[in-house]
PDB file of C-alpha atoms in Angstrom:
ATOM      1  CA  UNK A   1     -13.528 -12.878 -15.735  1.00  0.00           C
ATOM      2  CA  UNK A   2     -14.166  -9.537 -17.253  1.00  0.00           C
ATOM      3  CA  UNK A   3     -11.712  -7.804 -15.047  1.00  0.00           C
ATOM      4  CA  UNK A   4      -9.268 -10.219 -15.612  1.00  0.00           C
ATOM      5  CA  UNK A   5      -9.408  -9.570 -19.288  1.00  0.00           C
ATOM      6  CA  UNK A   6      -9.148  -5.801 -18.746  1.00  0.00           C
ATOM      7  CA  UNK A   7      -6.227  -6.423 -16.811  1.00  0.00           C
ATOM      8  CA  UNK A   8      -4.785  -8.125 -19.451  1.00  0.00           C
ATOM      9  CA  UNK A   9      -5.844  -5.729 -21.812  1.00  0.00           C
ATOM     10  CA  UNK A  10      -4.069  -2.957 -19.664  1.00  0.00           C
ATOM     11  CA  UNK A  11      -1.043  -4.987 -19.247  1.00  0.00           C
ATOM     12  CA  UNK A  12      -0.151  -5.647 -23.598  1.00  0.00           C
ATOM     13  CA  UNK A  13      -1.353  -1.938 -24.057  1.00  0.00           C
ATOM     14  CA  UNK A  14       1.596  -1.004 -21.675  1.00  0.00           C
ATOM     15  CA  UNK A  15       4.103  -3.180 -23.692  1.00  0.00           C
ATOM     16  CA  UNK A  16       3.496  -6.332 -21.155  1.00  0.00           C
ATOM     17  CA  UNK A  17       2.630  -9.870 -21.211  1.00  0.00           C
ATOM     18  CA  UNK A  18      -1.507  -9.832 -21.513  1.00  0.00           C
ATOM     19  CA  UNK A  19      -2.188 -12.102 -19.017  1.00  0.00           C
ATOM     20  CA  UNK A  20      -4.699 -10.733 -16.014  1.00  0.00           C
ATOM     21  CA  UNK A  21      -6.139 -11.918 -12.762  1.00  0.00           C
ATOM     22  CA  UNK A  22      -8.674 -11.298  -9.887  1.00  0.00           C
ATOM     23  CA  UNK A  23      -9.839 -11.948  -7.192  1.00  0.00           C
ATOM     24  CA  UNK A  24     -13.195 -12.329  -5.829  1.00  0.00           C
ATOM     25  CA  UNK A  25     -14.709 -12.213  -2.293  1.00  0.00           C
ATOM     26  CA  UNK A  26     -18.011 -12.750  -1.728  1.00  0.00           C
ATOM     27  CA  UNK A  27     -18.666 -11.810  -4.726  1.00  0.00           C
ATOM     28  CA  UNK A  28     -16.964  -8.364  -4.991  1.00  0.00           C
ATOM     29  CA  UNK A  29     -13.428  -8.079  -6.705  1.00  0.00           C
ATOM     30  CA  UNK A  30     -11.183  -7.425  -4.036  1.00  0.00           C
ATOM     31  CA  UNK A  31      -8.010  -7.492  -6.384  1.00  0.00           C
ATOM     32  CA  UNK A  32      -6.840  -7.439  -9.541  1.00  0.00           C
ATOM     33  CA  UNK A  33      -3.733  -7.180 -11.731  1.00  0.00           C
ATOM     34  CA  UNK A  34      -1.803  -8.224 -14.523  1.00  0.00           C
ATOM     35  CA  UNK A  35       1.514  -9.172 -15.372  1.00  0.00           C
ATOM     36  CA  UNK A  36       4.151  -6.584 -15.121  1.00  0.00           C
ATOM     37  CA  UNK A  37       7.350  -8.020 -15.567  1.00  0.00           C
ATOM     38  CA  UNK A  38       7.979  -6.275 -18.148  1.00  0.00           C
ATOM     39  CA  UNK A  39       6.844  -2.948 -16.788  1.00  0.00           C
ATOM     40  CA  UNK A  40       8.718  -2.921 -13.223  1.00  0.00           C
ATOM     41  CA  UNK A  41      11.832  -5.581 -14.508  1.00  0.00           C
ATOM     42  CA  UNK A  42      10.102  -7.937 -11.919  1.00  0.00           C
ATOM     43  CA  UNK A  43      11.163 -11.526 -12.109  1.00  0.00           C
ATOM     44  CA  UNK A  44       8.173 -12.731 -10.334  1.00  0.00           C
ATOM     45  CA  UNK A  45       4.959 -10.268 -11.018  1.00  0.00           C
ATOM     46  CA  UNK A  46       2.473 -12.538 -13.168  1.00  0.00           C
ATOM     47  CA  UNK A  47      -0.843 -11.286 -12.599  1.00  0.00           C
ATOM     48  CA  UNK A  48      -1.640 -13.826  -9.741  1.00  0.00           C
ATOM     49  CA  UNK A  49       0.826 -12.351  -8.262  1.00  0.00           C
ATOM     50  CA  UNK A  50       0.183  -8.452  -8.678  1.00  0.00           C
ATOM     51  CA  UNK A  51      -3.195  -9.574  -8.016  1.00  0.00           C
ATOM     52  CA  UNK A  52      -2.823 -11.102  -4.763  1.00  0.00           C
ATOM     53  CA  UNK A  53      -0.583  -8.088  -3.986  1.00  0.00           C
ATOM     54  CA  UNK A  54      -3.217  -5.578  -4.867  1.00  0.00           C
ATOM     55  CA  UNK A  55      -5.524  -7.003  -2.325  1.00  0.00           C
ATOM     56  CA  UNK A  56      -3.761  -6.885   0.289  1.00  0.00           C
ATOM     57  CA  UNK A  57      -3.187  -8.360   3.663  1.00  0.00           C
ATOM     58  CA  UNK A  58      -6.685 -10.500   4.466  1.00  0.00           C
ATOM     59  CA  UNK A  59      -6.601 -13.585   7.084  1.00  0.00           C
ATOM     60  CA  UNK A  60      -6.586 -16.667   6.350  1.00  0.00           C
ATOM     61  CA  UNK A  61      -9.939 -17.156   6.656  1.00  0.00           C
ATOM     62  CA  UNK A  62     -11.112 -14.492   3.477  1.00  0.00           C
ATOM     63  CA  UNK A  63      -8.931 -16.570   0.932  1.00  0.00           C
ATOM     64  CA  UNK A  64     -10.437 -19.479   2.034  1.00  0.00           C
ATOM     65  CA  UNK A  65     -13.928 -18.134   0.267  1.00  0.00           C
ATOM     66  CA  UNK A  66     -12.646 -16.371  -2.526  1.00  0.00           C
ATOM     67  CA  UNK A  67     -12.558 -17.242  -6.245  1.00  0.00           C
ATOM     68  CA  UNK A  68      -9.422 -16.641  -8.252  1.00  0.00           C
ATOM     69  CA  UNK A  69      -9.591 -15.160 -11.741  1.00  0.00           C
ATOM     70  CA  UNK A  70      -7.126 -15.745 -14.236  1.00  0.00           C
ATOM     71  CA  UNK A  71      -7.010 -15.723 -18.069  1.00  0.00           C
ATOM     72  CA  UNK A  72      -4.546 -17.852 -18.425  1.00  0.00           C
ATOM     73  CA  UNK A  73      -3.826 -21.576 -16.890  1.00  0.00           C
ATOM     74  CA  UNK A  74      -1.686 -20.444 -13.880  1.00  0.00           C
ATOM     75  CA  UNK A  75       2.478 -21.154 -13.827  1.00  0.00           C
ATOM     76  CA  UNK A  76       3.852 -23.325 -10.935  1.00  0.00           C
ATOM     77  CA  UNK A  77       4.496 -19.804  -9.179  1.00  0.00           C
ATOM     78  CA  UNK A  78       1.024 -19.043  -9.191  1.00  0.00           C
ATOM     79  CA  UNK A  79      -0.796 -22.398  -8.860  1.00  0.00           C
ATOM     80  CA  UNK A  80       1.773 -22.234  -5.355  1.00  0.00           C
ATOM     81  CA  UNK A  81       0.569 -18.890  -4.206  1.00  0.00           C
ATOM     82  CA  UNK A  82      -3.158 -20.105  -4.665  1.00  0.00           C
ATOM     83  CA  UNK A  83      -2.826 -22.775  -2.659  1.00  0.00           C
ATOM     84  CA  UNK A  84      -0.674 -21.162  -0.002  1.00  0.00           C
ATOM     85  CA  UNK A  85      -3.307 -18.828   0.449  1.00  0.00           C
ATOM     86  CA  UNK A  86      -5.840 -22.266   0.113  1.00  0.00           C
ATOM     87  CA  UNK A  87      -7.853 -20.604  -2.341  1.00  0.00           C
ATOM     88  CA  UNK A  88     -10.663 -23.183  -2.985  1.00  0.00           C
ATOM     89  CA  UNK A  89     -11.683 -21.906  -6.671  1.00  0.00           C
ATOM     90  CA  UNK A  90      -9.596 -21.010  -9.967  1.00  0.00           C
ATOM     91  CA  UNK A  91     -11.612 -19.871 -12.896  1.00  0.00           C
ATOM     92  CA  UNK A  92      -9.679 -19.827 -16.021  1.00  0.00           C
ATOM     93  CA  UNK A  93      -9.766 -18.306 -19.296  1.00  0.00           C
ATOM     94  CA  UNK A  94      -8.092 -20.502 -21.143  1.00  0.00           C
ATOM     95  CA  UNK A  95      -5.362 -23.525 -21.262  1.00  0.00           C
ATOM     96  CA  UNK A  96      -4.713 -24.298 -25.058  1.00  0.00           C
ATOM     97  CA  UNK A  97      -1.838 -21.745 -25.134  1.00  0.00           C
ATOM     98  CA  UNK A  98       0.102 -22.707 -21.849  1.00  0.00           C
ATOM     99  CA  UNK A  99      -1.010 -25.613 -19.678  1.00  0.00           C
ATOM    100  CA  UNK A 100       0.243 -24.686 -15.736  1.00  0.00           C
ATOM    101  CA  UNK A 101      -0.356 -26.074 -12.584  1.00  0.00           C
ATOM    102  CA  UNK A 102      -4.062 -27.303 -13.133  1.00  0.00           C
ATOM    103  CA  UNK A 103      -3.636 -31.004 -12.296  1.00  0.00           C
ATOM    104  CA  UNK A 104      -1.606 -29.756  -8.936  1.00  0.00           C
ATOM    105  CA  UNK A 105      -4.572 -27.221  -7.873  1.00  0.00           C
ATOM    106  CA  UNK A 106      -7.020 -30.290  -9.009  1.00  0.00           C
ATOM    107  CA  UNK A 107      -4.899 -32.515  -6.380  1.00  0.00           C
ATOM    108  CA  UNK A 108      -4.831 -30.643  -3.930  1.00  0.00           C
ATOM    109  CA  UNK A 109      -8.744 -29.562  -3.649  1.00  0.00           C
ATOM    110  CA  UNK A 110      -9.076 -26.553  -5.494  1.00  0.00           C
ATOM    111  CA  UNK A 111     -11.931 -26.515  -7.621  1.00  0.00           C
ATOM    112  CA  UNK A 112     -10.502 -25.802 -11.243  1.00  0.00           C
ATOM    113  CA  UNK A 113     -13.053 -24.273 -14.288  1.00  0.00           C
ATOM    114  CA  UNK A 114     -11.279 -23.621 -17.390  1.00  0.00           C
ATOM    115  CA  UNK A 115     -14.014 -21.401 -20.086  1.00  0.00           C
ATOM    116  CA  UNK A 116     -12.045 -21.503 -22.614  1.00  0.00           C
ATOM    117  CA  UNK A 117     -12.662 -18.121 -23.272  1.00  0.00           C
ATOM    118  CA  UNK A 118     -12.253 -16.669 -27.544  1.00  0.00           C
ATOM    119  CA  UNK A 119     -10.551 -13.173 -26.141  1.00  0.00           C
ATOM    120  CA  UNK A 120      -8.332 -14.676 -23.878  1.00  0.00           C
ATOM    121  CA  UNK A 121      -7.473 -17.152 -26.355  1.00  0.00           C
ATOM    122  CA  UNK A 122      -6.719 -14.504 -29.059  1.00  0.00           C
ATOM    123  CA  UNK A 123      -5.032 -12.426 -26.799  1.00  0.00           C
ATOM    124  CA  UNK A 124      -2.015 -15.114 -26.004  1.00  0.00           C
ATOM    125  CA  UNK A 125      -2.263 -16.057 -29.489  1.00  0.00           C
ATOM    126  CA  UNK A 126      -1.550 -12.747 -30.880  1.00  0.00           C
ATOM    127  CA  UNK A 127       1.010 -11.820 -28.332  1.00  0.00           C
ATOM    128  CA  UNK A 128       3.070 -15.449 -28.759  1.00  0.00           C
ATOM    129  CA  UNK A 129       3.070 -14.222 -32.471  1.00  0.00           C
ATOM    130  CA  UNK A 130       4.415 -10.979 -32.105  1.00  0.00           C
ATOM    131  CA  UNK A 131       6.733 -11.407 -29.126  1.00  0.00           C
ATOM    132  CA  UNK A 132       8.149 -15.026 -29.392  1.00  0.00           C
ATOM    133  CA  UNK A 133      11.343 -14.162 -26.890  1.00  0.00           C
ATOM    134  CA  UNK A 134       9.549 -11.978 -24.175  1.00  0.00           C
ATOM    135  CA  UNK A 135       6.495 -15.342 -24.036  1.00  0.00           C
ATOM    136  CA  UNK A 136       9.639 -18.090 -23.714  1.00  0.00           C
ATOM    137  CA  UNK A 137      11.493 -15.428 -21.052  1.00  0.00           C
ATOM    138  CA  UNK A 138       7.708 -15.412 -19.225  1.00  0.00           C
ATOM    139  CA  UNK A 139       7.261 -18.814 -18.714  1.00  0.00           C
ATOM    140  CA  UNK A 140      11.159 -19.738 -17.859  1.00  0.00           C
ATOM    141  CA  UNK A 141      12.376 -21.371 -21.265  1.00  0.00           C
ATOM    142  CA  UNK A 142      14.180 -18.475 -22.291  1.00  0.00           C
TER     143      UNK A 142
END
Protein backbone atom coordinates (compact mmCIF):
# COMPACT_ATOMS: atom_id res chain seq x y z
CA UNK A 1 0.00 0.00 0.00
CA UNK A 2 2.98 2.18 0.49
CA UNK A 3 3.54 2.64 -3.17
CA UNK A 4 0.17 3.35 -3.74
CA UNK A 5 0.32 6.21 -1.36
CA UNK A 6 3.49 7.56 -2.99
CA UNK A 7 1.76 7.47 -6.10
CA UNK A 8 -0.76 9.45 -4.80
CA UNK A 9 1.51 11.61 -3.18
CA UNK A 10 3.28 12.18 -6.64
CA UNK A 11 0.09 12.66 -8.38
CA UNK A 12 -1.49 16.02 -5.86
CA UNK A 13 2.23 17.27 -5.81
CA UNK A 14 1.88 17.54 -9.69
CA UNK A 15 -1.50 19.43 -9.40
CA UNK A 16 -3.57 15.93 -9.78
CA UNK A 17 -6.18 14.00 -8.13
CA UNK A 18 -4.13 11.99 -5.13
CA UNK A 19 -5.41 8.85 -5.69
CA UNK A 20 -2.59 5.89 -6.42
CA UNK A 21 -2.47 2.25 -7.29
CA UNK A 22 -0.30 -0.95 -7.70
CA UNK A 23 0.08 -3.81 -8.54
CA UNK A 24 1.60 -6.78 -7.08
CA UNK A 25 2.91 -10.11 -8.47
CA UNK A 26 4.17 -12.54 -6.46
CA UNK A 27 4.91 -10.32 -4.26
CA UNK A 28 6.98 -7.74 -6.24
CA UNK A 29 5.24 -4.46 -7.56
CA UNK A 30 5.03 -4.91 -11.08
CA UNK A 31 3.09 -1.51 -11.62
CA UNK A 32 2.14 1.43 -10.30
CA UNK A 33 0.53 4.81 -11.00
CA UNK A 34 -1.69 7.44 -10.12
CA UNK A 35 -4.26 9.45 -11.52
CA UNK A 36 -3.33 11.79 -14.23
CA UNK A 37 -6.21 13.24 -15.68
CA UNK A 38 -5.36 16.19 -14.87
CA UNK A 39 -1.77 16.00 -15.98
CA UNK A 40 -2.21 14.44 -19.67
CA UNK A 41 -6.21 15.93 -20.14
CA UNK A 42 -7.03 12.11 -20.03
CA UNK A 43 -10.66 11.30 -19.58
CA UNK A 44 -9.97 7.88 -18.40
CA UNK A 45 -6.35 7.69 -16.47
CA UNK A 46 -7.34 6.94 -12.68
CA UNK A 47 -4.54 5.26 -11.18
CA UNK A 48 -5.95 1.68 -11.83
CA UNK A 49 -5.72 2.57 -14.93
CA UNK A 50 -2.11 4.18 -15.35
CA UNK A 51 -1.31 1.39 -13.18
CA UNK A 52 -2.38 -1.42 -15.18
CA UNK A 53 -0.81 0.51 -18.10
CA UNK A 54 2.54 0.79 -16.45
CA UNK A 55 2.80 -2.91 -16.19
CA UNK A 56 2.37 -3.80 -19.18
CA UNK A 57 1.26 -6.57 -21.42
CA UNK A 58 1.27 -9.95 -18.97
CA UNK A 59 -1.08 -13.11 -19.90
CA UNK A 60 -3.82 -13.88 -18.52
CA UNK A 61 -2.53 -16.13 -16.31
CA UNK A 62 -0.08 -13.32 -14.14
CA UNK A 63 -3.28 -11.18 -13.30
CA UNK A 64 -4.88 -14.03 -12.18
CA UNK A 65 -2.22 -14.06 -9.01
CA UNK A 66 -1.71 -10.59 -8.50
CA UNK A 67 -2.99 -8.22 -5.80
CA UNK A 68 -4.29 -4.81 -6.74
CA UNK A 69 -3.40 -1.74 -4.70
CA UNK A 70 -5.45 1.16 -4.52
CA UNK A 71 -5.99 4.01 -2.01
CA UNK A 72 -9.09 4.70 -2.82
CA UNK A 73 -12.44 2.39 -3.27
CA UNK A 74 -12.14 1.85 -7.08
CA UNK A 75 -14.82 3.76 -9.73
CA UNK A 76 -16.98 1.48 -11.98
CA UNK A 77 -14.06 2.05 -14.63
CA UNK A 78 -11.68 0.51 -12.49
CA UNK A 79 -13.60 -2.14 -10.50
CA UNK A 80 -14.29 -3.23 -14.66
CA UNK A 81 -10.67 -3.29 -15.59
CA UNK A 82 -9.91 -5.49 -12.40
CA UNK A 83 -12.11 -7.90 -13.21
CA UNK A 84 -11.45 -7.98 -16.93
CA UNK A 85 -8.08 -8.74 -16.13
CA UNK A 86 -9.81 -11.33 -13.18
CA UNK A 87 -7.70 -9.93 -10.65
CA UNK A 88 -8.60 -12.08 -7.56
CA UNK A 89 -7.48 -9.41 -4.75
CA UNK A 90 -8.18 -5.51 -4.20
CA UNK A 91 -6.58 -3.99 -1.18
CA UNK A 92 -7.91 -0.66 -0.39
CA UNK A 93 -6.99 2.32 1.43
CA UNK A 94 -9.95 3.63 2.19
CA UNK A 95 -13.92 3.91 1.29
CA UNK A 96 -15.40 6.69 3.64
CA UNK A 97 -14.65 9.38 1.00
CA UNK A 98 -16.01 7.64 -2.25
CA UNK A 99 -17.67 4.23 -2.12
CA UNK A 100 -16.98 2.44 -5.90
CA UNK A 101 -17.46 -0.76 -7.22
CA UNK A 102 -16.74 -2.89 -3.98
CA UNK A 103 -20.02 -4.84 -3.76
CA UNK A 104 -19.52 -5.65 -7.76
CA UNK A 105 -15.73 -6.95 -7.21
CA UNK A 106 -17.29 -8.76 -3.89
CA UNK A 107 -19.91 -10.46 -6.46
CA UNK A 108 -18.02 -11.41 -8.70
CA UNK A 109 -15.11 -13.27 -6.55
CA UNK A 110 -12.61 -10.83 -5.96
CA UNK A 111 -11.43 -10.82 -2.60
CA UNK A 112 -12.00 -7.11 -1.33
CA UNK A 113 -9.82 -5.63 2.01
CA UNK A 114 -10.55 -2.14 2.72
CA UNK A 115 -7.63 -0.72 5.75
CA UNK A 116 -9.03 2.13 6.15
CA UNK A 117 -5.91 3.71 6.03
CA UNK A 118 -5.43 7.65 8.21
CA UNK A 119 -3.09 9.04 5.10
CA UNK A 120 -5.19 7.96 2.50
CA UNK A 121 -8.07 9.17 4.31
CA UNK A 122 -6.52 12.66 4.86
CA UNK A 123 -5.29 12.82 1.58
CA UNK A 124 -8.99 12.73 -0.22
CA UNK A 125 -10.13 14.73 2.58
CA UNK A 126 -7.83 17.53 2.07
CA UNK A 127 -7.97 17.46 -1.65
CA UNK A 128 -12.17 17.34 -1.70
CA UNK A 129 -11.60 20.56 0.44
CA UNK A 130 -9.44 22.40 -1.66
CA UNK A 131 -10.57 21.31 -5.12
CA UNK A 132 -14.42 20.73 -4.84
CA UNK A 133 -14.94 21.01 -8.95
CA UNK A 134 -11.82 19.00 -10.20
CA UNK A 135 -13.17 15.81 -7.25
CA UNK A 136 -17.04 16.11 -8.80
CA UNK A 137 -15.34 16.32 -12.63
CA UNK A 138 -13.20 12.95 -11.30
CA UNK A 139 -15.83 10.89 -10.35
CA UNK A 140 -18.45 11.99 -13.30
CA UNK A 141 -20.90 14.42 -11.35
CA UNK A 142 -19.45 17.37 -12.72
Amino acid sequence: MQAAIDEAEAGRSEGGVPIGSSLVIDGEIVGRGHNRRVQNASVVLHAEMDCLENAGRLPASVYRRATLYTTLSPCDMCTGAALLYGIPRVVIGENTTFLGGEALLRERGVEVVVIDDPTCVSLMDRFIADEPDLWNEDIGEA
